[in-house]
Amino acid sequence: MAHNQFELLKQRRFLPFFLTQALGAFNDNVYRQAIIGLLGYMSVEAADKTLYTNLAPAIFILPYFLFSATAGQIAEKLEKSRLIRITTTMEIVIMSLAAIGFVTHNLPVLLAALFCTGLQSTLFGPVKYSILPSVLKPEELTGGNGLVEMGTSISILIGMIFGGLIFKIAGDHGPEVAAGAIIALAITGNLVSRAIPRAEAGAPELKINWNPLPESLAIIRLARKQVAVRNSILGVSWFWFVGTVLTGNIPTYTEINLGMGDWYVFPLALFSIGTGVGSMLCEKLSARTVEIGLVPLGAFGMSAFLFDLYFARTGLAATTGVDIATFMRQPGSWRIVVDLVGIGLFTGFFVVPLFALIQSRTPKHELSRVIAGMNIQNAAFIVLAAVLGVALQRLLDWTIPQVFLALAIANVLVAIWIFTLVPEFLMRFMSWVLVRTLYRLRVQGVERIPDEGAALVVCNHVSYMDALILSASIPRPVRFVMYYKIFNIPVMSWIFRTAKAIPIAGARENPELMQRAFAEIEAALADGQIVGIFPEGALTKDGEIAKFKSGVEHILAKQPVPVIPMALRGMWSSMWSHRDSRLSRMRVPRRFRAQVEVVAAAPVDGATASAESLEAQVRTLRGDAA
């Protein structure tokens, strides 16, 4: 098992794919920037150059609308490593065509090749993200996605720099060097892709519908089937909207507001580096689970730095034509640098958990088509962002800092809307903040929890925070059964209700509530959900595990689902256990930021499990770490 995401870079199941997708992103941007270099080399008039810079993104994005539905079906039907080799072979052919365009200075050929590059990216997109759940363990999804996003961001940045420098360094030999570079990169990507291990098709029996319009509507409906997935896709599309507005306006912002002329790569680099770092930090912050609590943190962090970027430089640059070193010596420059890195950092926090959630919550036989549906929506948001960006500046005469301010406000409103539609995001954020603030959490064995289907989690009960800690440790949503007085704790009750916890009382205390709770448990398990219970029935009063009550057997008699024994370690001496009196718990606890552990065992057959056997397993898991 990989101990952290960087261990994946040493393993064949991940490294060849990582390098292939990074090389593809790198080559795409080398090609697009080299075309701009060719326009300068050919001394094309400014009006024609502007026409290209506006036309090229539209040509590249058009295949996403036309062919995403077909691409999703192909990615579902074919073995994934084979499809990647097909797409990288296509890249060699396309870049050979582009090379002819460079050598002959033929812009129509270059634009035709750019359309084909968009087509190749459309085919690669669904398999790019659907392959990860096939080759990674559930606890590796966040780290793997973080590496992919980091690799993509850095590859795009370096590709832009390399492509932009070709004609400056090679001079009269620029067209030949550009032609040779893009072919060499395409061949390298194809050779690397041949080392990608086999990854089986999600739906090999799928019959492909070649009519793009009805199939596009069908895969969009498929992507909207689950509420959490649907709104995660909306979040990813919004990420592309924000990124398009930022990166589309940074070149002009660099020239007019920062006074750095053609040094627009510098602020783009800051944003890309921030995104890469944020993407890689997601695994550490989420403790190797799919932690969607990071999404609200990312959204509001993005807006905070966007707001500050507006106030950092609202007007024109005092000095123009400066280089990076001169800019950095100017007052307020470091504030702008921090803002750009901060926007990228929180963008990483925002998007990586969304990708991981889409992958973990979507059935494997539908994932490629869901990703294809997401790509159609992403393309629409990219076009919308480009059109709005131009309209705000041309029609309303807004400055670019004002566009950034509007983007910050819109980002807050969109985030609030998404989190209102799916309160699970905000609930997980609050529980994540509480748990990470109060404890140092270590998690072991949660990868044993089934990716899908019903299961019953049983655990020892030590403190009022137990359900939140388990929620922060288990990648899937869990319906916890909890004593109704804990369920009704002020403030915490909102989190419990949002998490669809099930309140319960004793038979003597409230028999009607108890019967209602058992009926809700049975319905949740029948629906394929995970239910979590504390079979002791109450918090431990002495730190020891009490006898498991027969309620667990009553549940399993009606729904003999797999049972996952889990244990909390180190909670007895932390805050909110019965070790302290109620008065003592009101003061700062003696073990603030206590080290606690969550340990899970392999699933047990619910048909044969008993309260006694499950209690013995939980005791063994906990050991002496009360």
XYZ file of C-alpha atoms in Angstrom:
626
model
C 0.000 0.000 0.000
C 1.336 3.461 -0.862
C 2.026 5.534 2.284
C 1.500 8.830 0.441
C 0.652 10.046 -3.016
C 4.285 10.362 -4.093
C 4.751 6.617 -3.642
C 2.348 6.234 -6.572
C 4.972 7.816 -8.834
C 7.144 4.757 -8.261
C 4.466 2.279 -9.318
C 3.662 1.067 -12.813
C -0.083 1.132 -12.195
C 0.093 4.958 -11.971
C 3.386 6.421 -13.269
C 3.014 5.669 -17.027
C -0.519 7.090 -17.021
C 0.617 10.167 -15.071
C 3.444 10.807 -17.538
C 1.200 10.199 -20.559
C -1.421 12.722 -19.495
C 1.250 15.257 -18.464
C 3.033 14.914 -21.828
C -0.290 15.358 -23.636
C -1.091 18.581 -21.761
C 2.473 19.792 -22.310
C 2.376 19.125 -26.071
C -1.052 20.761 -26.521
C 0.234 23.996 -25.033
C 3.566 23.896 -26.834
C 1.584 23.619 -30.071
C -0.876 26.415 -29.283
C 1.843 28.846 -28.161
C 4.056 27.937 -31.117
C 1.243 28.960 -33.485
C 1.225 32.394 -31.815
C 5.003 32.479 -32.277
C 4.564 31.632 -35.965
C 2.135 34.527 -36.369
C 4.799 36.879 -35.037
C 7.454 35.230 -37.216
C 5.262 35.780 -40.277
C 4.646 39.414 -39.217
C 0.888 38.897 -39.308
C -1.061 42.107 -38.739
C -2.340 42.751 -35.214
C -5.997 42.436 -36.275
C -5.383 39.001 -37.805
C -3.408 37.914 -34.750
C -6.276 38.976 -32.486
C -8.706 37.071 -34.718
C -6.632 33.910 -34.289
C -6.281 34.242 -30.511
C -10.075 34.452 -30.250
C -10.779 31.810 -32.901
C -8.302 29.170 -31.721
C -9.957 28.413 -28.323
C -13.339 28.063 -30.062
C -11.893 25.618 -32.616
C -10.255 23.582 -29.842
C -13.370 23.429 -27.666
C -15.879 22.639 -30.472
C -15.166 18.847 -30.524
C -16.174 18.630 -26.846
C -19.712 19.588 -27.864
C -19.752 17.405 -30.961
C -18.040 14.211 -29.844
C -18.089 13.921 -26.025
C -21.118 11.611 -26.076
C -19.393 9.237 -28.487
C -16.112 9.501 -26.571
C -17.823 8.540 -23.310
C -19.367 5.436 -24.861
C -16.071 4.372 -26.454
C -14.248 4.844 -23.151
C -16.905 2.708 -21.448
C -16.716 -0.083 -24.039
C -12.957 -0.424 -24.662
C -10.198 -1.632 -22.376
C -8.711 1.589 -21.041
C -4.983 1.181 -21.712
C -5.783 0.227 -25.309
C -7.878 3.366 -25.771
C -5.078 5.532 -24.367
C -2.645 4.003 -26.872
C -5.141 4.727 -29.663
C -5.449 8.385 -28.627
C -1.669 8.863 -28.357
C -1.259 7.293 -31.808
C -3.823 9.800 -33.060
C -1.694 12.542 -31.511
C 1.308 11.469 -33.622
C -0.781 11.699 -36.810
C -2.298 15.060 -35.809
C 1.052 16.575 -34.875
C 2.511 15.359 -38.172
C -0.222 17.331 -39.923
C 0.532 20.330 -37.708
C 4.235 20.003 -38.531
C 3.381 20.378 -42.229
C 1.474 23.540 -41.323
C 4.489 24.971 -39.477
C 6.983 24.177 -42.222
C 4.723 25.543 -44.993
C 3.468 28.495 -42.882
C -0.094 27.338 -43.621
C -2.518 28.677 -40.988
C -5.614 26.800 -42.270
C -3.698 23.500 -41.890
C -2.642 24.513 -38.361
C -6.223 25.376 -37.416
C -7.450 22.067 -38.866
C -4.843 20.262 -36.770
C -5.972 22.290 -33.746
C -9.531 21.023 -34.275
C -8.168 17.464 -34.454
C -6.205 18.094 -31.246
C -9.482 19.066 -29.581
C -11.027 15.853 -30.906
C -8.146 13.800 -29.492
C -8.511 15.541 -26.114
C -12.255 14.833 -26.215
C -11.569 11.110 -26.647
C -8.897 11.096 -23.935
C -10.937 13.049 -21.345
C -13.360 10.304 -20.197
C -10.647 7.660 -19.873
C -8.312 10.119 -18.097
C -10.516 10.223 -15.009
C -12.366 6.906 -15.283
C -9.116 4.914 -15.205
C -8.124 6.180 -11.756
C -10.752 4.232 -9.741
C -9.710 1.123 -11.697
C -6.026 1.338 -10.749
C -6.133 3.128 -7.381
C -7.478 2.009 -4.025
C -10.290 4.125 -2.532
C -7.918 5.729 -0.020
C -5.577 6.693 -2.888
C -8.162 8.509 -5.013
C -7.659 11.946 -3.488
C -3.864 11.712 -3.682
C -3.957 10.326 -7.230
C -6.290 13.081 -8.423
C -4.086 15.631 -6.678
C -1.055 14.396 -8.592
C -2.953 14.425 -11.898
C -4.150 17.999 -11.334
C -0.674 19.077 -10.244
C 0.894 17.409 -13.285
C -1.653 18.998 -15.618
C -1.202 22.507 -14.160
C 2.584 22.397 -14.303
C 2.606 20.792 -17.766
C 0.326 23.509 -19.140
C 2.550 26.200 -17.657
C 5.844 24.731 -18.895
C 4.276 23.993 -22.284
C 3.230 27.627 -22.648
C 6.717 28.820 -21.731
C 8.471 26.327 -24.017
C 6.104 26.962 -26.921
C 6.435 30.710 -26.532
C 10.225 30.564 -26.539
C 10.670 28.392 -29.647
C 10.592 31.231 -32.155
C 12.541 33.587 -29.887
C 15.405 31.123 -29.465
C 15.356 29.281 -32.808
C 14.853 32.418 -34.912
C 14.586 31.599 -38.615
C 14.567 27.882 -37.795
C 11.512 28.308 -35.533
C 9.011 26.558 -37.841
C 11.249 23.498 -38.222
C 12.037 23.358 -34.473
C 8.328 23.671 -33.589
C 7.444 20.915 -36.066
C 10.105 18.594 -34.712
C 9.243 19.315 -31.066
C 5.536 18.511 -31.297
C 6.163 15.267 -33.227
C 8.877 14.183 -30.771
C 6.591 14.870 -27.799
C 3.721 12.955 -29.417
C 5.951 9.929 -30.081
C 7.296 10.064 -26.515
C 3.757 10.117 -25.123
C 2.800 7.118 -27.240
C 5.856 5.123 -26.132
C 5.174 5.904 -22.473
C 1.492 4.958 -22.850
C 2.508 1.442 -23.880
C 3.674 0.835 -20.298
C 0.192 1.516 -18.857
C -1.155 -1.747 -17.383
C -4.420 -3.234 -18.574
C -7.551 -1.676 -17.045
C -10.783 -3.452 -17.919
C -13.672 -1.764 -19.712
C -16.508 -0.464 -17.564
C -19.252 -1.761 -19.863
C -17.802 -3.969 -22.638
C -21.288 -5.002 -23.842
C -22.430 -1.408 -24.329
C -24.005 -0.724 -27.730
C -22.721 2.599 -29.051
C -25.230 5.186 -30.223
C -23.381 7.188 -32.893
C -26.013 9.937 -33.034
C -24.405 12.664 -30.889
C -27.462 14.766 -30.056
C -29.729 12.211 -28.311
C -26.715 10.525 -26.737
C -25.432 13.866 -25.413
C -28.789 14.408 -23.723
C -28.688 10.849 -22.387
C -25.251 11.154 -20.790
C -26.126 14.556 -19.315
C -29.167 12.911 -17.678
C -26.890 10.106 -16.478
C -24.511 12.649 -14.936
C -27.414 14.283 -13.094
C -28.843 11.056 -11.647
C -27.206 11.342 -8.206
C -27.588 14.677 -6.426
C -24.092 14.751 -4.920
C -22.469 13.761 -8.236
C -24.597 16.227 -10.199
C -23.559 19.128 -7.991
C -19.938 17.983 -7.900
C -19.977 18.176 -11.703
C -21.494 21.647 -11.421
C -18.619 22.541 -9.091
C -16.013 21.233 -11.571
C -17.635 23.216 -14.383
C -17.561 26.317 -12.188
C -13.849 25.673 -11.590
C -13.351 25.829 -15.375
C -15.412 29.027 -15.517
C -13.260 30.693 -12.858
C -10.060 29.414 -14.465
C -11.106 30.669 -17.909
C -11.934 34.160 -16.618
C -8.633 34.347 -14.733
C -6.277 32.940 -17.345
C -8.078 34.723 -20.186
C -7.611 38.118 -18.537
C -4.187 37.686 -16.969
C -2.193 38.651 -20.131
C -3.971 42.024 -20.371
C -3.940 42.449 -16.568
C -0.183 41.861 -16.599
C 0.357 44.536 -19.240
C -2.083 47.224 -18.068
C -2.337 46.786 -14.296
C 1.049 45.302 -13.454
C 3.072 47.088 -16.140
C 4.994 43.934 -17.069
C 4.374 43.920 -20.824
C 4.708 40.407 -22.227
C 5.659 38.791 -18.890
C 2.154 37.350 -18.448
C 3.651 33.903 -17.900
C 4.830 35.066 -14.440
C 1.329 35.542 -12.888
C 0.137 32.425 -14.738
C 3.035 30.537 -13.165
C 2.056 31.765 -9.694
C -1.533 30.594 -10.221
C -0.419 27.227 -11.648
C 2.078 26.585 -8.850
C -0.583 27.423 -6.261
C -3.029 25.024 -7.930
C -0.401 22.283 -8.012
C 0.497 22.724 -4.339
C -3.161 22.868 -3.296
C -3.928 19.723 -5.275
C -1.102 17.813 -3.602
C -2.038 19.034 -0.101
C -5.539 17.576 -0.434
C -4.382 14.080 0.508
C -2.673 15.322 3.680
C -5.620 17.480 4.719
C -8.169 14.738 4.021
C -6.240 11.944 5.795
C -6.395 9.885 2.571
C -10.189 9.843 2.353
C -12.497 11.536 -0.157
C -12.995 14.626 2.016
C -15.574 16.881 0.402
C -15.343 19.142 3.450
C -12.386 20.745 1.648
C -14.699 22.008 -1.123
C -16.288 24.867 0.900
C -12.835 25.726 2.272
C -11.548 25.969 -1.295
C -14.521 27.994 -2.527
C -14.394 30.650 0.169
C -10.578 30.755 0.097
C -10.691 31.448 -3.654
C -13.101 34.330 -3.094
C -11.051 35.797 -0.229
C -7.920 36.027 -2.371
C -9.895 37.252 -5.405
C -11.326 40.071 -3.270
C -7.845 40.985 -2.080
C -6.468 40.860 -5.634
C -8.992 43.540 -6.595
C -7.982 45.831 -3.733
C -4.261 45.136 -4.254
C -4.214 46.949 -7.617
C -7.442 48.659 -8.717
C -5.885 51.082 -11.184
C -3.280 51.223 -13.928
C 0.358 50.412 -13.326
C 2.476 53.388 -12.284
C 5.368 52.143 -14.447
C 5.155 50.119 -17.647
C 7.579 47.851 -19.462
C 9.142 46.464 -16.264
C 10.599 42.994 -15.881
C 9.895 40.526 -13.057
C 12.732 41.733 -10.813
C 11.674 45.380 -11.136
C 8.043 44.496 -10.490
C 8.941 42.582 -7.321
C 10.712 45.684 -5.940
C 7.577 47.794 -6.325
C 5.286 48.468 -3.319
C 2.415 45.975 -3.085
C 3.937 43.448 -5.481
C 4.278 40.705 -2.862
C 0.610 41.109 -1.965
C -0.349 40.396 -5.593
C 2.005 37.393 -5.661
C 0.430 35.962 -2.487
C -3.071 36.552 -3.884
C -2.349 34.724 -7.150
C -0.724 31.780 -5.361
C -3.573 31.766 -2.806
C -6.253 31.652 -5.517
C -4.479 28.687 -7.100
C -3.953 26.949 -3.742
C -7.626 27.068 -2.775
C -8.634 26.164 -6.331
C -6.766 22.896 -5.755
C -8.646 22.358 -2.479
C -11.894 22.995 -4.357
C -11.569 20.788 -7.433
C -9.595 17.683 -6.356
C -12.180 16.389 -3.826
C -14.911 16.980 -6.412
C -13.162 14.732 -8.936
C -12.596 12.116 -6.231
C -16.258 12.220 -5.171
C -17.483 11.837 -8.775
C -15.200 8.822 -9.215
C -16.113 7.196 -5.891
C -19.892 7.714 -6.049
C -20.482 6.854 -9.727
C -20.930 3.177 -10.721
C -17.866 2.016 -12.661
C -19.948 0.947 -15.661
C -21.260 4.522 -16.008
C -18.201 6.582 -15.023
C -16.740 7.255 -18.493
C -20.109 8.479 -19.772
C -20.620 10.626 -16.678
C -17.166 12.185 -17.238
C -18.118 12.790 -20.885
C -21.320 14.512 -19.759
C -19.242 16.625 -17.397
C -16.935 17.577 -20.285
C -19.888 18.874 -22.318
C -20.955 21.021 -19.385
C -17.360 22.154 -18.792
C -17.093 23.251 -22.425
C -20.318 25.257 -22.104
C -19.009 27.000 -18.972
C -15.687 27.783 -20.695
C -17.495 29.400 -23.643
C -19.808 31.288 -21.271
C -16.815 32.580 -19.301
C -15.064 33.765 -22.452
C -18.197 35.532 -23.771
C -18.997 37.167 -20.422
C -15.406 38.292 -19.974
C -15.450 40.097 -23.319
C -18.973 41.481 -22.796
C -18.211 42.977 -19.381
C -15.165 44.803 -20.714
C -16.484 45.825 -24.147
C -20.129 46.633 -23.344
C -19.951 47.784 -19.716
C -16.395 49.144 -19.930
C -15.297 47.261 -16.802
C -11.640 47.122 -15.854
C -10.021 43.729 -15.314
C -9.785 44.248 -11.506
C -13.539 44.899 -11.570
C -14.017 41.631 -13.466
C -11.991 39.867 -10.742
C -14.169 41.513 -8.051
C -17.345 40.361 -9.820
C -15.853 36.866 -10.086
C -15.169 36.834 -6.330
C -18.766 37.811 -5.553
C -20.165 35.320 -8.076
C -17.962 32.584 -6.614
C -19.407 33.153 -3.135
C -22.980 33.117 -4.462
C -22.453 29.971 -6.548
C -20.746 28.215 -3.614
C -23.614 29.073 -1.260
C -26.107 27.852 -3.868
C -24.320 24.533 -4.374
C -23.903 23.982 -0.616
C -27.590 24.792 -0.080
C -28.582 22.215 -2.703
C -26.278 19.610 -1.148
C -25.848 20.416 2.570
C -23.498 17.398 2.810
C -20.656 19.617 1.495
C -21.069 22.207 4.241
C -21.775 19.576 6.888
C -18.573 17.730 6.008
C -16.695 21.036 6.098
C -17.937 21.821 9.597
C -17.191 18.321 10.858
C -13.768 18.422 9.139
C -12.920 21.744 10.845
C -14.124 20.483 14.234
C -12.291 17.169 14.042
C -9.016 18.589 12.628
C -9.060 21.424 15.175
C -9.714 19.249 18.214
C -7.769 16.100 17.297
C -4.786 14.705 15.429
C -6.482 11.892 13.556
C -4.913 8.711 12.177
C -6.989 6.307 10.089
C -6.264 2.651 9.343
C -8.178 0.088 7.318
C -11.051 2.254 6.001
C -10.233 0.965 2.523
C -11.942 -2.263 3.670
C -15.314 -0.514 3.653
C -17.154 -1.506 0.438
C -17.179 1.117 -2.329
C -20.893 0.538 -2.882
C -23.781 -1.389 -1.419
C -25.224 -1.672 2.067
C -23.059 -2.250 5.139
C -23.314 -1.902 8.904
C -20.514 -0.204 10.843
C -20.192 -1.119 14.537
C -17.852 0.778 16.879
C -17.104 1.396 20.529
C -18.670 4.555 22.001
C -16.365 6.840 23.973
C -17.347 10.489 23.463
C -19.942 12.859 22.086
C -17.656 13.409 19.072
C -17.499 9.758 17.961
C -19.949 10.054 15.057
C -18.173 13.142 13.695
C -14.775 11.464 13.908
C -16.029 8.372 12.093
C -17.737 10.572 9.481
C -14.429 12.327 8.870
C -12.693 8.944 8.483
C -15.102 6.990 6.254
C -15.152 8.079 2.588
C -18.817 7.172 2.046
C -21.761 8.896 3.771
C -22.812 7.050 6.927
C -26.270 7.137 8.545
C -25.358 7.062 12.245
C -27.810 5.830 14.837
C -27.369 7.956 17.943
C -29.020 8.588 21.278
C -31.642 11.272 20.718
C -30.263 13.567 23.446
C -26.885 13.667 21.657
C -28.729 14.130 18.359
C -30.439 17.224 19.807
C -27.272 18.980 21.086
C -27.502 22.635 19.903
C -25.438 23.484 16.775
C -24.296 19.859 16.476
C -27.877 18.840 15.741
C -27.724 20.682 12.389
C -24.729 18.586 11.376
C -26.416 15.372 12.526
C -29.671 16.194 10.732
C -27.850 17.141 7.538
C -25.939 13.848 7.736
C -29.319 12.102 8.062
C -28.417 10.592 11.418
C -31.104 8.413 12.964
C -32.139 9.354 16.548
C -33.011 6.481 18.862
C -34.163 5.998 22.449
C -34.449 3.060 24.807
C -37.528 0.824 24.770
C -38.632 2.090 28.197
C -37.747 5.702 27.458
C -39.551 6.115 24.132
C -40.675 2.867 22.476
C -42.238 4.711 19.518
C -38.947 6.484 18.683
C -37.060 3.198 18.983
C -39.382 1.412 16.550
C -39.192 4.336 14.135
C -35.380 4.204 14.296
C -35.279 0.466 13.488
C -37.648 1.002 10.548
C -35.395 3.797 9.220
C -32.298 1.609 9.626
C -33.951 -1.203 7.672
C -34.965 1.201 4.872
C -31.460 2.725 4.659
C -29.804 -0.699 4.376
C -32.356 -1.805 1.780
C -31.396 1.309 -0.205
C -27.714 0.285 -0.236
C -26.537 2.836 2.320
C -24.043 2.489 5.179
C -25.477 2.623 8.693
C -23.284 3.183 11.736
C -24.249 2.052 15.246
C -22.689 2.017 18.709
C -23.928 -1.330 20.076
C -22.983 -0.509 23.687
C -26.027 1.758 23.719
C -24.347 4.549 25.706
C -21.020 6.311 26.244
C -18.533 4.345 28.301
C -18.300 5.610 31.885
C -14.981 3.967 32.756
C -13.116 3.779 29.434
C -13.853 0.086 28.972
C -16.023 -1.413 26.223
C -19.420 -2.411 27.563
C -21.335 -5.473 26.440
C -22.854 -5.122 22.960
C -26.641 -5.134 23.092
C -28.861 -7.339 20.988
C -30.038 -4.484 18.762
C -27.278 -5.268 16.257
C -28.603 -8.829 15.914
C -32.131 -7.493 15.482
C -30.904 -5.330 12.551
C -28.964 -8.168 10.925
C -31.864 -10.615 11.269
C -33.871 -8.441 8.854
C -30.954 -7.201 6.701
C -27.928 -9.583 6.850
C -25.552 -7.055 5.252
C -21.741 -7.070 5.662
C -20.611 -5.710 9.028
C -17.427 -3.639 9.448
C -16.050 -3.687 13.014
C -14.301 -0.404 13.868
C -12.573 0.925 16.957
C -11.745 4.354 18.324
C -8.378 4.561 20.081
C -7.206 7.325 22.396
C -10.595 8.977 22.836
C -11.053 8.271 26.547
C -8.451 10.837 27.628
C -9.514 13.367 24.984
C -12.259 15.938 25.343
C -15.985 15.129 25.635
C -15.680 11.669 27.150
C -17.121 10.812 30.595
C -13.625 10.795 32.063
C -14.192 14.455 32.967
C -17.206 15.780 34.821
C -19.590 18.074 32.982
C -18.008 21.089 34.698
C -14.518 19.950 33.709
C -15.576 19.558 30.073
C -16.551 23.233 29.979
C -12.909 24.309 30.441
C -10.081 23.875 27.952
C -9.462 20.116 27.860
C -6.225 18.703 29.225
C -5.536 16.941 25.910
C -6.443 19.498 23.276
C -5.330 18.203 19.829
C -5.156 14.690 21.248
C -3.807 11.902 19.031
C -6.725 9.591 18.221
C -6.998 6.657 15.836
C -9.793 5.027 13.862
C -9.172 1.391 12.925
C -11.362 -0.793 10.710
C -11.333 -4.576 10.264
C -12.356 -6.617 7.246
C -16.132 -6.982 6.664
C -17.883 -9.803 8.496
C -20.755 -11.820 7.025
C -23.916 -10.350 8.560
C -25.698 -13.691 8.352
C -23.313 -15.251 10.873
C -22.303 -12.222 12.974
C -23.447 -11.976 16.587
C -23.272 -9.205 19.159
C -20.744 -11.240 21.147
C -18.409 -11.923 18.186
C -18.544 -8.306 17.010
C -17.787 -7.065 20.523
C -14.739 -9.361 20.650
C -13.457 -7.992 17.342
C -13.886 -4.362 18.409
C -12.063 -5.138 21.698
C -9.188 -6.649 19.724
C -9.044 -3.655 17.378
C -8.982 -1.168 20.232
C -6.465 -3.108 22.348
C -5.176 -1.129 25.310
C -5.542 2.263 23.586
C -8.698 3.352 25.421
